[in-house]
XYZ file of C-alpha atoms in Angstrom:
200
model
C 77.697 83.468 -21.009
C 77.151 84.047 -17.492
C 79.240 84.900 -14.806
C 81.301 82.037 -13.287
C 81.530 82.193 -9.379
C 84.764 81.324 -9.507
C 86.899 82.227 -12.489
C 90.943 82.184 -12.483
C 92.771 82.974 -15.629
C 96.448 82.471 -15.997
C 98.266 84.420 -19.128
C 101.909 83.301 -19.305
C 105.007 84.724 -21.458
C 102.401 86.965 -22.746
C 103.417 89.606 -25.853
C 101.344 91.691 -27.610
C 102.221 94.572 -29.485
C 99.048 97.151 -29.592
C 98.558 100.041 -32.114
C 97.019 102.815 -30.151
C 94.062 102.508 -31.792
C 93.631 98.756 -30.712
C 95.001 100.178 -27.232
C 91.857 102.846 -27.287
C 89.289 100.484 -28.034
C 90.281 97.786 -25.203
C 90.405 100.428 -22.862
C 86.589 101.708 -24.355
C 85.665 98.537 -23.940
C 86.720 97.850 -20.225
C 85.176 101.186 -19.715
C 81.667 100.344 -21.093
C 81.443 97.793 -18.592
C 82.105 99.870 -16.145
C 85.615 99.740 -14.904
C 87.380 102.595 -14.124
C 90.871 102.839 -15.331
C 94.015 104.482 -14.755
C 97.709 104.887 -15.701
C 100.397 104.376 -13.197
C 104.104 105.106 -14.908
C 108.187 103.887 -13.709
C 111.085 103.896 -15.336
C 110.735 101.418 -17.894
C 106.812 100.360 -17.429
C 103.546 102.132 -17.751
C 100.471 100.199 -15.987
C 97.290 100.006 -17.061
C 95.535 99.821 -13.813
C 91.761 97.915 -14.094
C 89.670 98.631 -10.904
C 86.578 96.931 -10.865
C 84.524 97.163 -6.880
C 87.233 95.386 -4.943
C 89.913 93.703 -7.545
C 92.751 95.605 -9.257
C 94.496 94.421 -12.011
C 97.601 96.100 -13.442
C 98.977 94.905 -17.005
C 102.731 95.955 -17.807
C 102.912 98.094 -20.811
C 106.798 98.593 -22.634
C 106.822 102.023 -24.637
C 107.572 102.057 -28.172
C 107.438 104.518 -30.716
C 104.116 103.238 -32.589
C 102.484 101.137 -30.361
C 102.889 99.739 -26.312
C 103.652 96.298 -25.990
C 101.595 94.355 -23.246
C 104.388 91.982 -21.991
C 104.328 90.231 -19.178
C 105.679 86.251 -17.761
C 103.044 85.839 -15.920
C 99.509 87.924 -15.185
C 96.732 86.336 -13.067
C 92.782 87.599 -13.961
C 89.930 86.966 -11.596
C 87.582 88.547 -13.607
C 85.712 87.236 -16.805
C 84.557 90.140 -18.634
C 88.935 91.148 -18.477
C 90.117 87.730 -19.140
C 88.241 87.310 -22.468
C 88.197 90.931 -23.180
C 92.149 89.906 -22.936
C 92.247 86.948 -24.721
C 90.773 88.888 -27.714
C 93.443 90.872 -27.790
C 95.878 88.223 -28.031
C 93.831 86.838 -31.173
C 92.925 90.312 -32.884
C 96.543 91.643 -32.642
C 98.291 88.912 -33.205
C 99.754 88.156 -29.591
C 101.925 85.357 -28.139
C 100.681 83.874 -24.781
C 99.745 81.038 -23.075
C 96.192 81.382 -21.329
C 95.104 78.777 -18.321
C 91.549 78.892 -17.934
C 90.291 76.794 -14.234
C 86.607 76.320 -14.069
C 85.041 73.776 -11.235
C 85.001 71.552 -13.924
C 88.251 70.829 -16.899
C 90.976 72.994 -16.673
C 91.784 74.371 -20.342
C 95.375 75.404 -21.804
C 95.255 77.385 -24.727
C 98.679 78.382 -26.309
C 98.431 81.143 -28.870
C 101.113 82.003 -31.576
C 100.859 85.179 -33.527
C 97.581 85.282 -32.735
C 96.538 81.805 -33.718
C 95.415 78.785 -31.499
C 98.628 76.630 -31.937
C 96.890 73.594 -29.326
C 94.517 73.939 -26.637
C 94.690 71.023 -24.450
C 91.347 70.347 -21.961
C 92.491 68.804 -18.981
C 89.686 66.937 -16.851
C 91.582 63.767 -14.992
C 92.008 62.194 -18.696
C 94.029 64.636 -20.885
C 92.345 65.340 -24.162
C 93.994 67.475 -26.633
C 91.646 69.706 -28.931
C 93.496 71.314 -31.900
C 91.983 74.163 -32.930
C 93.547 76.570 -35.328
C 90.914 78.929 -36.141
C 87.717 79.066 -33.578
C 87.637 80.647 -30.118
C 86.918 78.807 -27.077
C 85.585 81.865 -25.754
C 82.502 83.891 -27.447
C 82.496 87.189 -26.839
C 79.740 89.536 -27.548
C 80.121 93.302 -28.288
C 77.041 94.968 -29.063
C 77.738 97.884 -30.826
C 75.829 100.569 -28.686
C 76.976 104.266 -28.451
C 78.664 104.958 -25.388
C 77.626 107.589 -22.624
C 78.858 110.928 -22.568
C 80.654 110.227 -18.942
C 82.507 107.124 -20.607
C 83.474 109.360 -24.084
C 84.700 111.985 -20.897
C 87.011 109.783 -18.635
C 88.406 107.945 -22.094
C 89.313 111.303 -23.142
C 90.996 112.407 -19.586
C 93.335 108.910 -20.320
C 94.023 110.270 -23.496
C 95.047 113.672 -22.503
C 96.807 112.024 -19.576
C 98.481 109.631 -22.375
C 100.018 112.992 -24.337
C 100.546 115.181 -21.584
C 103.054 112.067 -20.900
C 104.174 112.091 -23.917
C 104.848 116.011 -23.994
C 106.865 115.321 -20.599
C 109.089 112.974 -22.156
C 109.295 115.276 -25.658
C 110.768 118.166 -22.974
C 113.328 116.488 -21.239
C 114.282 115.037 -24.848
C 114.168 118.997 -25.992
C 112.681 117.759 -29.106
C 111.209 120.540 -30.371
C 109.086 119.235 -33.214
C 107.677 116.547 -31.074
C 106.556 119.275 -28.616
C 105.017 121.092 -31.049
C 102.873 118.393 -32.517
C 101.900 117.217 -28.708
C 100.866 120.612 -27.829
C 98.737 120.528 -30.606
C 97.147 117.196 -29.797
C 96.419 118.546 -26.457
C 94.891 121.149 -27.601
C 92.139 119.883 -29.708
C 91.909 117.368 -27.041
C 90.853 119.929 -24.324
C 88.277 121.565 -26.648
C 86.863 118.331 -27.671
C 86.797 117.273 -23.519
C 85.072 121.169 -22.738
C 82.520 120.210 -25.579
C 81.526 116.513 -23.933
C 81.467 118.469 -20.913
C 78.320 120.388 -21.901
C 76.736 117.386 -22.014
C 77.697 115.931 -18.814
């Protein structure tokens, strides 16, 4: 697929509730194609921040216990490789969202539900609806190659910057047992990072 000139992608009332495995592999992904990526934390919200040359994109996150739940009304994308990288998502883990795709030519509408194509409508001038419960408009390639050591490096900084937030908000809970177990986490998380580091 190559890369449109112009590409605008809409996602509207988007939900999607990610495991943080799923979570870790979207962000390996982004970061195989070289974007770098950070966190950027309020009150309520933690953003994933997407930097790619000169665009920045931030998706909302909502903490929960298991999993953080990509949520937003409305989220513009002006970049391809995030937009279907983003629509996969919605299909794989069984998200709610409605995704406007404008190209120079049709514009396309594709409402998802639970993860599922419920309609997607192709609108060119004369409106043709395309039900489509199963396919993907989009085809997205992943070829499974190992990543660099630089990539494994800065996915494991987000992680450690992921529980070091989580051990923040263990403390001021005084939970002890949580504490305990993030402590842990972090620390096999800074040997592993010391031993990628030898081969930086």
């Amino acid at each position: 697929m190559m890369r449109d000139s112009f590409v605008e992608v809409e996602f509207s009332d988007v939900y999607i509730e990610l495991s943080k495995p799923a979570l870790h592999q979207f962000i390996k992904r982004m970061m195989s194609q070289h974007y770098s990526l950070f966190w950027r934390y309020d009150a309520k919200t933690i953003y994933l921040m997407i930097e790619l040359e000169d665009s920045v994109h931030e998706l909302p996150f909502i903490r929960n216990t298991e999993f953080l739940t990509l949520s937003a009304d409305s989220l513009h994308v002006y970049d391809d490789v995030l937009a279907s990288s983003l629509e996969k998502l919605l299909q794989h883990e069984k998200g709610n969202g409605i995704v406007k795709r404008s190209t120079e030519g049709p514009l396309y509408i594709t409402s998802y539900q639970s993860g599922d194509i419920e309609s997607m409508i192709e609108i060119d001038g004369s409106e043709k609806v395309m039900m489509n419960r199963n396919g993907s408009m989009i085809q997205y390639k992943d070829d499974g190659k190992s990543l660099e050591p630089r990539t494994i490096y800065n996915m494991m900084n987000l992680e450690i910057d992921y529980v070091l937030m989580e051990l923040h908000e263990a403390l001021i809970d005084s939970d002890e047992w949580l504490i305990d177990s993030h402590k842990k986490k972090l620390k096999k998380l800074l040997t592993r990072r010391e031993q990628v580091e030898q081969l930086l």
